[in-house]
Coordinates of C-alpha atoms in Angstrom, one line a residue:
X1 CA -45.4 -56.0 16.8
X2 CA -41.9 -56.5 18.1
X3 CA -40.7 -56.1 14.6
X4 CA -42.5 -52.7 14.3
X5 CA -40.8 -51.5 17.5
X6 CA -37.4 -52.5 16.2
X7 CA -38.1 -50.8 12.9
X8 CA -39.1 -47.6 14.7
X9 CA -36.0 -47.6 16.9
X10 CA -33.8 -48.2 13.9
X11 CA -35.5 -45.3 12.1
X12 CA -35.1 -43.0 15.1
X13 CA -31.4 -43.9 15.4
X14 CA -30.8 -43.3 11.7
X15 CA -32.3 -39.8 11.8
X16 CA -29.9 -38.7 14.6
X17 CA -27.0 -40.9 13.3
X18 CA -26.4 -42.8 16.5
X19 CA -23.7 -45.5 16.1
X20 CA -20.5 -46.7 17.7
X21 CA -20.5 -44.0 20.4
X22 CA -21.2 -41.3 17.8
X23 CA -24.1 -38.8 17.7
X24 CA -24.4 -37.2 14.3
X25 CA -26.5 -34.3 13.0
X26 CA -24.2 -34.0 9.9
X27 CA -25.6 -32.1 7.0
X28 CA -29.1 -31.6 8.5
X29 CA -29.1 -27.9 7.9
X30 CA -30.5 -27.0 11.3
X31 CA -30.7 -23.3 12.2
X32 CA -30.0 -23.2 16.0
X33 CA -30.4 -19.7 17.2
X34 CA -31.3 -20.2 20.9
X35 CA -31.7 -22.8 23.6
X36 CA -35.2 -23.7 22.5
X37 CA -34.1 -24.6 18.9
X38 CA -31.3 -26.7 20.3
X39 CA -33.5 -28.5 22.8
X40 CA -33.7 -31.8 20.9
X41 CA -30.0 -32.0 20.5
X42 CA -29.4 -31.2 24.1
X43 CA -31.7 -34.0 25.2
X44 CA -30.0 -36.4 22.8
X45 CA -26.6 -35.6 24.3
X46 CA -27.8 -35.8 27.8
X47 CA -29.3 -39.3 27.2
X48 CA -26.3 -40.6 25.3
X49 CA -24.2 -42.7 27.6
X50 CA -20.5 -43.1 26.6
X51 CA -20.6 -40.3 23.9
X52 CA -17.3 -40.4 22.0
X53 CA -18.0 -38.4 18.9
X54 CA -20.3 -35.5 18.1
X55 CA -20.9 -34.5 14.5
X56 CA -22.4 -31.0 13.9
X57 CA -21.2 -30.3 10.3
X58 CA -23.5 -28.5 8.0
X59 CA -25.7 -26.8 10.7
X60 CA -25.6 -23.2 11.9
X61 CA -25.2 -22.5 15.6
X62 CA -25.8 -19.2 17.4
X63 CA -24.3 -18.2 20.8
X64 CA -27.3 -19.2 22.9
X65 CA -27.7 -22.5 21.2
X66 CA -23.9 -23.2 21.6
X67 CA -24.2 -22.4 25.4
X68 CA -27.1 -24.9 25.7
X69 CA -25.2 -27.6 23.9
X70 CA -22.1 -26.9 25.9
X71 CA -24.1 -27.3 29.2
X72 CA -25.1 -30.8 28.0
X73 CA -21.5 -31.6 27.2
X74 CA -20.2 -30.8 30.6
X75 CA -20.6 -34.4 31.8
X76 CA -19.4 -36.1 28.7
X77 CA -15.9 -37.1 29.8
X78 CA -15.5 -39.8 27.2
X79 CA -15.9 -37.4 24.2
X80 CA -12.9 -37.8 21.9
X81 CA -13.9 -36.6 18.5
X82 CA -15.5 -33.2 17.6
X83 CA -16.5 -32.8 14.0
X84 CA -17.6 -29.2 14.0
X85 CA -16.8 -28.0 10.4
X86 CA -19.2 -25.6 8.6
X87 CA -21.0 -24.9 11.8
X88 CA -21.5 -21.2 11.6
X89 CA -22.9 -20.5 8.2
X90 CA -24.7 -17.1 8.1
X91 CA -23.4 -16.1 11.5
X92 CA -21.8 -12.8 12.2
X93 CA -18.1 -13.1 12.9
X94 CA -18.5 -11.7 16.5
X95 CA -20.9 -14.5 17.3
X96 CA -18.4 -17.2 16.7
X97 CA -15.7 -16.7 19.4
X98 CA -18.2 -16.8 22.3
X99 CA -19.8 -19.9 20.9
X100 CA -16.5 -21.6 20.6
X101 CA -15.5 -20.5 24.1
X102 CA -18.6 -22.0 25.6
X103 CA -18.1 -25.4 23.8
X104 CA -14.4 -25.4 24.7
X105 CA -15.1 -24.6 28.4
X106 CA -17.5 -27.5 28.5
X107 CA -15.0 -30.0 27.1
X108 CA -12.4 -28.9 29.7
X109 CA -15.0 -29.1 32.5
X110 CA -16.0 -32.6 31.4
X111 CA -12.4 -33.7 31.5
X112 CA -12.6 -34.8 27.9
X113 CA -9.5 -36.0 26.1
X114 CA -9.8 -35.1 22.4
X115 CA -8.2 -37.0 19.6
X116 CA -9.9 -35.2 16.7
X117 CA -10.9 -31.5 16.4
X118 CA -12.3 -30.4 13.1
X119 CA -13.4 -26.8 12.7
X120 CA -12.8 -26.4 9.0
X121 CA -14.9 -24.2 6.7
X122 CA -16.0 -21.8 9.5
X123 CA -14.3 -18.6 8.2
X124 CA -13.9 -17.3 11.8
X125 CA -10.7 -15.4 11.2
X126 CA -8.1 -14.6 13.9
X127 CA -10.8 -13.9 16.5
X128 CA -12.1 -17.5 16.0
X129 CA -8.7 -18.9 16.8
X130 CA -8.8 -16.9 20.0
X131 CA -12.1 -18.7 20.7
X132 CA -10.3 -22.0 20.8
X133 CA -7.0 -20.8 22.2
X134 CA -7.8 -21.8 25.8
X135 CA -9.0 -25.2 24.7
X136 CA -5.9 -25.9 22.7
X137 CA -3.7 -25.1 25.6
X138 CA -5.7 -27.3 28.0
X139 CA -5.4 -31.0 29.1
X140 CA -8.3 -31.7 26.8
X141 CA -5.9 -31.4 23.8
X142 CA -2.9 -33.2 25.3
X143 CA -4.1 -36.3 23.4
X144 CA -5.0 -34.5 20.2
X145 CA -4.0 -36.4 17.1
X146 CA -5.9 -34.6 14.3
X147 CA -6.4 -30.8 14.0
X148 CA -8.3 -29.7 11.0
X149 CA -8.7 -25.9 10.4
X150 CA -9.1 -25.8 6.6
X151 CA -10.6 -22.6 5.1
X152 CA -11.0 -20.7 8.3
X153 CA -9.5 -17.3 7.2
X154 CA -7.1 -17.3 10.1
X155 CA -4.6 -15.0 8.4
X156 CA -1.1 -14.2 9.8
X157 CA -2.5 -13.2 13.2
X158 CA -4.5 -16.4 13.6
X159 CA -1.6 -18.5 12.5
X160 CA 0.6 -17.0 15.2
X161 CA -2.1 -17.5 17.9
X162 CA -2.5 -21.1 16.8
X163 CA 1.2 -21.7 16.8
X164 CA 1.7 -20.3 20.3
X165 CA -1.2 -22.4 21.6
X166 CA 0.3 -25.6 20.1
X167 CA 3.7 -24.8 21.5
X168 CA 2.2 -24.2 25.0
X169 CA 0.1 -27.4 24.7
X170 CA 3.3 -29.3 23.8
X171 CA 5.2 -27.8 26.7
X172 CA 2.6 -28.5 29.3
X173 CA 1.7 -32.0 28.0
X174 CA 5.4 -32.9 28.1
X175 CA 5.7 -31.7 31.7
X176 CA 2.7 -33.9 32.4
X177 CA 4.6 -36.9 30.9
X178 CA 1.9 -37.1 28.1
X179 CA 3.6 -35.1 25.3
X180 CA 1.3 -33.9 22.5
X181 CA 1.5 -36.4 19.6
X182 CA -0.3 -34.5 16.8
X183 CA -0.3 -36.6 13.6
X184 CA -2.6 -34.7 11.2
X185 CA -2.5 -31.0 10.6
X186 CA -4.8 -29.3 8.0
X187 CA -4.9 -25.6 7.4
X188 CA -5.3 -24.9 3.7
X189 CA -6.8 -21.6 2.4
X190 CA -6.0 -19.5 5.5
X191 CA -3.7 -16.9 4.0
X192 CA -1.1 -17.7 6.6
X193 CA 1.7 -16.2 4.5
X194 CA 5.3 -16.3 5.5
X195 CA 4.9 -15.1 9.1
X196 CA 2.1 -17.4 9.9
X197 CA 3.8 -20.4 8.3
X198 CA 7.1 -19.6 10.1
X199 CA 5.3 -19.5 13.5
X200 CA 3.7 -22.8 12.8
X201 CA 7.0 -24.3 11.7
X202 CA 8.3 -23.7 15.2
X203 CA 5.5 -25.7 16.7
X204 CA 6.0 -28.5 14.1
X205 CA 9.7 -28.7 14.9
X206 CA 8.9 -29.2 18.6
X207 CA 6.3 -31.9 18.1
X208 CA 8.2 -34.1 15.7
X209 CA 5.1 -36.4 15.4
X210 CA 3.4 -35.2 12.3
X211 CA 2.3 -37.8 9.6
X212 CA 0.1 -35.5 7.4
X213 CA 0.5 -31.8 6.7
X214 CA -1.9 -30.0 4.4
X215 CA -1.3 -26.3 3.9
X216 CA -2.3 -25.4 0.3
X217 CA -3.2 -21.9 -0.9
X218 CA -1.7 -19.9 1.9
X219 CA 0.3 -17.3 0.1
X220 CA 3.6 -18.7 1.4
X221 CA 6.8 -17.7 -0.4
X222 CA 10.3 -19.1 -0.2
X223 CA 11.0 -17.7 3.3
X224 CA 8.0 -19.5 4.8
X225 CA 8.6 -22.6 2.7
X226 CA 12.2 -22.8 3.9
X227 CA 11.0 -22.5 7.6
X228 CA 8.5 -25.3 7.0
X229 CA 11.3 -27.4 5.3
X230 CA 13.4 -27.2 8.4
X231 CA 10.5 -28.2 10.6
X232 CA 9.5 -31.2 8.4
X233 CA 13.0 -32.6 8.9
X234 CA 12.1 -33.1 12.6
X235 CA 9.0 -35.2 11.7
X236 CA 10.5 -38.4 10.3
X237 CA 7.1 -40.2 10.3
X238 CA 5.7 -37.7 7.8
X239 CA 3.7 -39.6 5.1
X240 CA 1.8 -36.8 3.3
X241 CA 3.0 -33.3 2.5
X242 CA 0.6 -31.0 0.6
X243 CA 1.8 -27.4 0.0
X244 CA -0.1 -27.0 -3.3
X245 CA -0.4 -23.4 -4.7
X246 CA 2.2 -21.7 -2.6
X247 CA 5.2 -19.9 -4.2
X248 CA 8.4 -21.9 -3.6
X249 CA 10.6 -20.6 -6.4
X250 CA 14.0 -22.3 -6.7
X251 CA 15.1 -21.3 -3.1
X252 CA 12.1 -22.9 -1.4
X253 CA 12.1 -25.9 -3.7
X254 CA 15.8 -26.6 -3.0
X255 CA 15.3 -26.2 0.8
X256 CA 12.3 -28.6 0.6
X257 CA 14.4 -31.1 -1.4
X258 CA 17.0 -31.1 1.3
X259 CA 14.3 -31.7 3.9
X260 CA 12.8 -34.6 2.0
X261 CA 16.2 -36.4 2.3
X262 CA 15.2 -37.0 6.0
X263 CA 11.7 -38.2 5.3
X264 CA 11.9 -41.8 4.0
X265 CA 8.3 -42.5 5.1
X266 CA 6.9 -40.0 2.7
X267 CA 4.2 -41.3 0.4
X268 CA 2.5 -38.3 -1.1
X269 CA 4.2 -35.1 -2.2
X270 CA 2.0 -32.3 -3.6
X271 CA 4.0 -29.3 -4.7
X272 CA 1.7 -28.6 -7.6
X273 CA 1.3 -24.9 -8.7
X274 CA 4.3 -24.0 -6.5
X275 CA 6.6 -22.5 -9.1
X276 CA 9.4 -24.9 -8.2
X277 CA 11.1 -24.1 -11.6
X278 CA 13.8 -26.2 -13.3
X279 CA 16.4 -26.0 -10.6
X280 CA 14.0 -26.8 -7.9
X281 CA 12.6 -29.8 -9.8
X282 CA 16.1 -31.1 -10.4
X283 CA 16.9 -30.8 -6.7
X284 CA 13.7 -32.7 -5.8
X285 CA 14.5 -35.3 -8.5
X286 CA 18.0 -35.9 -6.9
X287 CA 16.4 -36.5 -3.5
X288 CA 13.8 -38.9 -5.0
X289 CA 16.5 -40.9 -6.8
X290 CA 18.6 -41.2 -3.5
X291 CA 15.7 -42.2 -1.2
X292 CA 11.9 -42.0 -0.6
X293 CA 11.5 -45.8 -1.1
X294 CA 7.7 -45.9 -0.6
X295 CA 6.7 -42.8 -2.6
X296 CA 3.3 -43.2 -4.1
X297 CA 2.4 -39.8 -5.5
X298 CA 4.4 -36.8 -6.8
X299 CA 2.7 -33.7 -8.0
X300 CA 5.0 -31.1 -9.6
X301 CA 2.3 -29.6 -12.0
X302 CA 2.2 -25.9 -13.0
X303 CA 5.7 -25.2 -11.8
X304 CA 7.4 -23.7 -14.9
X305 CA 9.5 -26.8 -15.2
X306 CA 11.5 -27.3 -18.4
X307 CA 11.6 -30.5 -20.4
X308 CA 15.1 -31.3 -19.1
X309 CA 14.0 -31.0 -15.5
X310 CA 10.9 -33.1 -16.1
X311 CA 13.1 -35.8 -17.6
X312 CA 15.3 -35.8 -14.6
X313 CA 12.2 -36.3 -12.4
X314 CA 11.0 -39.3 -14.5
X315 CA 14.5 -40.8 -14.4
X316 CA 14.6 -40.5 -10.6
X317 CA 11.3 -42.4 -10.3
X318 CA 12.2 -45.3 -12.5
X319 CA 12.9 -47.7 -9.6
X320 CA 10.0 -46.5 -7.3
X321 CA 7.9 -49.6 -7.4
X322 CA 5.3 -48.2 -5.0
X323 CA 4.6 -45.2 -7.3
X324 CA 0.9 -44.7 -8.3
X325 CA 0.8 -41.2 -9.8
X326 CA 3.0 -38.6 -11.3
X327 CA 1.6 -35.2 -12.3
X328 CA 3.7 -32.9 -14.5
X329 CA 0.9 -31.1 -16.3
X330 CA 0.9 -27.3 -16.9
X331 CA 4.7 -27.0 -17.1
X332 CA 7.0 -25.7 -19.9
X333 CA 8.0 -28.9 -21.7
X334 CA 7.0 -28.0 -25.3
X335 CA 5.7 -30.5 -27.8
X336 CA 9.1 -32.3 -28.1
X337 CA 9.5 -32.3 -24.4
X338 CA 6.1 -33.9 -23.8
X339 CA 6.9 -36.6 -26.3
X340 CA 10.3 -37.2 -24.7
X341 CA 8.7 -37.5 -21.2
X342 CA 6.1 -39.9 -22.5
X343 CA 8.8 -42.0 -24.3
X344 CA 10.9 -42.2 -21.1
X345 CA 7.8 -43.1 -19.1
X346 CA 7.0 -45.8 -21.5
X347 CA 10.6 -47.0 -21.4
X348 CA 10.5 -47.5 -17.6
X349 CA 7.0 -49.1 -17.8
X350 CA 5.1 -46.3 -16.0
X351 CA 2.6 -45.3 -18.7
X352 CA -0.4 -45.7 -16.5
X353 CA 1.1 -43.5 -13.7
X354 CA 1.6 -40.3 -15.7
X355 CA -1.2 -37.8 -15.6
X356 CA -2.3 -35.7 -18.6
X357 CA 0.0 -33.2 -20.2
X358 CA -2.8 -31.4 -22.0
X359 CA -2.2 -28.0 -20.2
X360 CA 1.5 -27.8 -21.1
X361 CA 2.6 -24.2 -21.6
X362 CA 5.1 -24.9 -24.3
X363 CA 8.9 -24.3 -24.2
X364 CA 10.0 -21.0 -22.5
X365 CA 11.5 -18.3 -24.7
X366 CA 15.3 -17.9 -24.5
X367 CA 15.1 -14.5 -22.8
X368 CA 12.9 -16.0 -20.1
X369 CA 15.5 -18.6 -19.4
X370 CA 18.1 -15.9 -19.1
X371 CA 15.9 -14.0 -16.7
X372 CA 15.5 -17.0 -14.5
X373 CA 19.3 -17.4 -14.3
X374 CA 19.6 -13.7 -13.4
X375 CA 16.9 -14.3 -10.7
X376 CA 19.0 -17.1 -9.2
X377 CA 21.8 -14.6 -8.5
X378 CA 19.6 -12.0 -6.9
X379 CA 18.3 -12.0 -3.4
X380 CA 14.6 -11.2 -4.2
X381 CA 13.6 -10.0 -0.7
X382 CA 10.5 -8.3 -2.1
X383 CA 8.1 -11.3 -1.6
X384 CA 4.7 -10.0 -2.7
X385 CA 5.8 -8.6 -6.0
X386 CA 5.1 -10.6 -9.1
X387 CA 8.1 -12.7 -10.2
X388 CA 8.1 -11.4 -13.7
X389 CA 7.9 -7.8 -12.7
X390 CA 11.1 -8.4 -10.6
X391 CA 12.8 -9.8 -13.6
X392 CA 11.9 -6.8 -15.8
X393 CA 13.2 -4.4 -13.2
X394 CA 16.5 -6.3 -13.0
X395 CA 16.9 -6.1 -16.8
X396 CA 16.2 -2.4 -16.7
X397 CA 18.9 -1.8 -14.0
X398 CA 21.4 -3.9 -15.9
X399 CA 20.8 -1.9 -19.1
X400 CA 20.9 1.4 -17.2
X401 CA 24.4 0.5 -15.8
X402 CA 25.8 0.0 -19.3
X403 CA 24.4 3.0 -21.1
X404 CA 23.0 6.4 -20.0
X405 CA 19.4 6.0 -21.2
X406 CA 16.1 5.8 -19.5
X407 CA 15.1 2.2 -19.0
X408 CA 11.9 1.2 -20.9
X409 CA 9.6 -1.4 -19.5
X410 CA 8.9 -4.4 -21.7
X411 CA 5.7 -3.6 -23.7
X412 CA 2.7 -5.6 -22.7
X413 CA 1.4 -8.0 -25.4
X414 CA -0.9 -5.9 -27.6
X415 CA -3.2 -8.8 -28.3
X416 CA -4.1 -9.1 -24.7
X417 CA -4.9 -5.4 -24.5
X418 CA -7.0 -5.7 -27.6
X419 CA -8.9 -8.7 -26.2
X420 CA -9.6 -7.1 -22.9
X421 CA -10.8 -3.9 -24.6
X422 CA -13.0 -5.6 -27.2
X423 CA -13.4 -9.3 -26.2
X424 CA -14.2 -11.9 -28.8
X425 CA -13.8 -15.7 -29.0
X426 CA -11.4 -15.5 -31.9
X427 CA -9.1 -13.0 -30.1
X428 CA -8.9 -15.2 -27.0
X429 CA -8.0 -18.3 -29.0
X430 CA -5.3 -16.4 -31.0
X431 CA -3.5 -15.6 -27.7
X432 CA -2.3 -19.2 -27.9
X433 CA -1.4 -21.7 -25.2
X434 CA -0.1 -19.1 -22.8
X435 CA -3.3 -17.0 -23.0
X436 CA -4.3 -17.7 -19.3
X437 CA -0.9 -16.5 -18.0
X438 CA -0.8 -13.5 -20.4
X439 CA -4.2 -12.3 -19.3
X440 CA -3.5 -12.8 -15.6
X441 CA -0.2 -10.8 -15.9
X442 CA -2.1 -7.9 -17.4
X443 CA -4.8 -7.7 -14.7
X444 CA -4.0 -6.0 -11.4
X445 CA -5.3 -8.8 -9.1
X446 CA -4.9 -6.6 -6.0
X447 CA -7.7 -4.5 -7.3
X448 CA -11.1 -6.2 -6.8
X449 CA -12.9 -4.0 -9.4
X450 CA -10.4 -4.5 -12.1
X451 CA -10.4 -8.3 -11.5
X452 CA -14.2 -8.4 -11.6
X453 CA -14.3 -6.4 -14.8
X454 CA -11.7 -8.7 -16.4
X455 CA -13.7 -11.8 -15.3
X456 CA -16.8 -10.5 -17.0
X457 CA -15.0 -9.6 -20.2
X458 CA -13.4 -13.1 -20.4
X459 CA -16.7 -14.8 -19.5
X460 CA -18.7 -12.8 -22.1
X461 CA -17.1 -14.8 -25.0
X462 CA -18.0 -18.2 -23.4
X463 CA -19.6 -20.6 -25.9
X464 CA -21.3 -23.6 -24.4
X465 CA -21.4 -25.3 -27.8
X466 CA -17.8 -24.7 -28.7
X467 CA -15.4 -26.7 -26.5
X468 CA -12.2 -24.9 -27.7
X469 CA -13.6 -21.5 -26.7
X470 CA -15.3 -22.9 -23.6
X471 CA -12.1 -24.5 -22.3
X472 CA -10.0 -21.4 -23.1
X473 CA -12.4 -19.1 -21.2
X474 CA -12.6 -21.4 -18.1
X475 CA -8.8 -21.9 -18.0
X476 CA -8.1 -18.2 -18.3
X477 CA -10.7 -17.4 -15.6
X478 CA -9.2 -20.1 -13.3
X479 CA -5.7 -18.7 -13.7
X480 CA -6.8 -15.2 -13.0
X481 CA -9.0 -15.9 -10.0
X482 CA -6.7 -18.4 -8.4
X483 CA -4.0 -15.8 -8.5
X484 CA -6.4 -13.2 -7.1
X485 CA -7.8 -15.2 -4.2
X486 CA -4.3 -16.2 -3.2
X487 CA -3.0 -12.6 -3.2
X488 CA -2.9 -11.2 0.3
X489 CA -4.1 -7.7 -0.7
X490 CA -7.1 -9.1 -2.7
X491 CA -10.5 -8.5 -1.0
X492 CA -12.7 -11.4 -1.9
X493 CA -15.9 -9.8 -0.4
X494 CA -15.3 -6.6 -2.4
X495 CA -14.8 -8.7 -5.6
X496 CA -18.2 -10.4 -5.1
X497 CA -19.9 -7.1 -4.2
X498 CA -18.6 -5.4 -7.3
X499 CA -19.5 -8.4 -9.4
X500 CA -23.1 -8.1 -8.2
X501 CA -23.0 -4.4 -9.1
X502 CA -21.7 -5.0 -12.6
X503 CA -24.4 -7.6 -13.1
X504 CA -27.0 -5.0 -12.1
X505 CA -28.1 -6.9 -9.0
X506 CA -27.3 -4.2 -6.5
X507 CA -26.9 -0.5 -6.8
X508 CA -23.6 1.2 -6.4
X509 CA -22.8 4.4 -4.6
X510 CA -19.9 4.9 -7.0
X511 CA -22.3 4.9 -10.0
X512 CA -20.6 1.9 -11.6
X513 CA -22.4 1.1 -14.9
X514 CA -23.7 -2.5 -15.1
X515 CA -22.7 -4.6 -18.1
X516 CA -25.1 -6.3 -20.5
X517 CA -25.6 -9.7 -18.8
X518 CA -25.2 -12.7 -21.2
X519 CA -25.4 -16.5 -20.4
X520 CA -21.6 -16.8 -20.6
X521 CA -21.3 -14.7 -17.4
X522 CA -23.5 -17.1 -15.5
X523 CA -22.0 -20.3 -17.0
X524 CA -18.5 -19.1 -16.0
X525 CA -19.7 -18.1 -12.5
X526 CA -21.2 -21.6 -12.1
X527 CA -17.8 -23.0 -12.9
X528 CA -16.0 -20.6 -10.5
X529 CA -18.1 -21.4 -7.4
X530 CA -17.3 -25.1 -7.7
X531 CA -13.5 -24.4 -7.6
X532 CA -11.4 -24.8 -4.5
X533 CA -10.0 -21.3 -4.7
X534 CA -13.4 -19.7 -4.4
X535 CA -14.3 -18.9 -0.7
X536 CA -17.4 -20.8 0.4
X537 CA -18.5 -18.0 2.6
X538 CA -19.4 -16.0 -0.6
X539 CA -21.7 -18.7 -2.0
X540 CA -24.7 -17.7 0.2
X541 CA -24.4 -14.1 -0.8
X542 CA -24.4 -15.1 -4.5
X543 CA -27.3 -17.4 -4.0
X544 CA -29.4 -14.8 -2.3
X545 CA -29.0 -12.3 -5.1
X546 CA -29.2 -14.8 -8.0
X547 CA -32.5 -16.0 -6.6
X548 CA -34.1 -12.6 -6.9
X549 CA -36.5 -11.7 -9.7
X550 CA -34.5 -9.9 -12.4
X551 CA -35.4 -9.6 -16.1
X552 CA -31.7 -9.7 -17.2
X553 CA -31.1 -13.0 -15.3
X554 CA -34.3 -14.5 -16.5
X555 CA -33.3 -13.8 -20.1
X556 CA -30.3 -16.2 -19.5
X557 CA -32.6 -19.2 -18.9
X558 CA -30.7 -22.4 -18.5
X559 CA -27.5 -20.6 -17.5
X560 CA -29.2 -19.0 -14.5
X561 CA -31.0 -22.3 -13.5
X562 CA -27.7 -24.2 -13.6
X563 CA -25.9 -21.5 -11.5
X564 CA -28.7 -21.5 -8.9
X565 CA -28.6 -25.3 -8.7
X566 CA -24.9 -25.4 -8.2
X567 CA -25.0 -22.6 -5.6
X568 CA -27.5 -24.7 -3.6
X569 CA -25.2 -27.7 -3.7
X570 CA -21.7 -26.4 -2.9

């Protein structure tokens, strides 16, 4: 009988995830709208002596439920770790700030001293940051070591509020002789842009305690990157720096290379998809060769790096005995360049460390190299304009100064226009290795409708049984949508709405004519929703409409079933 009692107790503890001072409801999918629905959790918190960590990830909490839970937390002075990511799924944005305010007030009233605060994947925008502003400035956060706000849609405004809160927290904690010692900062996919990044850089510079910084996909250009570079220099204990999918260009990359000279504890550098270009890569290579003794990972993928610059990077790494991974994929090495890199890697006995080079874009054309040299001499203050458009304008100005004729823009590749007008698998493959970039350059990614239409045209040629076509379609779609979702003017919600209209799932007031739905559309969409660039807040919308009875969707059989299954998992 005693055995049965022990078993029942163990089962009860497992259901609520009670262990080592931690109470967990992680991933239980509870819908807590009011005090009554939160009653069980409230009682568990009240009974839990010495509560140190509360996990609420993967549930959805309304204002009244948050107030009830907050009331229970008012006596929990030993609470240190709040894992509250993905906690407001399906909630209206105005509901979130008061819910956060209630929880924050409770922590302050309890006299808690937090070490971890994770509010990632809550999509609460700038107003949500205001909901935690008071908490971040309070004594409850003087001891904060990890702040995780990934994929929260903060924007520039939220970034500035967050920065001001951290600066105030640092100031007051220092006056209290307990200076803020933040070690981990995570804020990817927040569209902070230059102004938000620059504001946060000021906070980072003051703290000087950071060990990990993750800020991928924030639309930051060289001005913001340069500000972050200056701040990183003041954090000598930095081990991981992830700025993936921001736009460094040579200016930002060179500034970051200078900052890295002060960071001998760095172990992981992720500047993938950052357009560091040859000169930026060479500057980083020079820094690596002169220091960074415990470097483990270096990611310079998709940066328009030439073969010469890539070889300089490999040469710089030859004596790094701690190195575990090097990623140079998606650059402009060319066939001979790829071979040269592999040969050099083999020569320094690092074959197992080099990632795939399968997405190499091939050698750049001579005129592209000249354009880049011209770009180095110009100031490029227009930050949100596409780099190649700037280069074309500069060429036109130069030609106009030499002869009195009207400048003519470089013609767009006719094959791309032909493909987008009348898509076919053969046309897509014939665009060659640079097809993804060519298509992306021809689509106005600030326009949600044009982007949605282009997505469906590309997806329409998808062939599940043909790997060449399948990979070409998915690669092109990834390049297009990654660019779109990282563009500040792009409206993600509008894109999804128009996509549903074009698929015939909702009616349009603008009388947009739906397309003929084919399995390729759904196979491609299934791929897209699994990618990190696709906002998670849009998944529920897609699932709701894809679940409805629709003769066109039903005709797609396995493709629709696979999409629904994926939407329910992500």
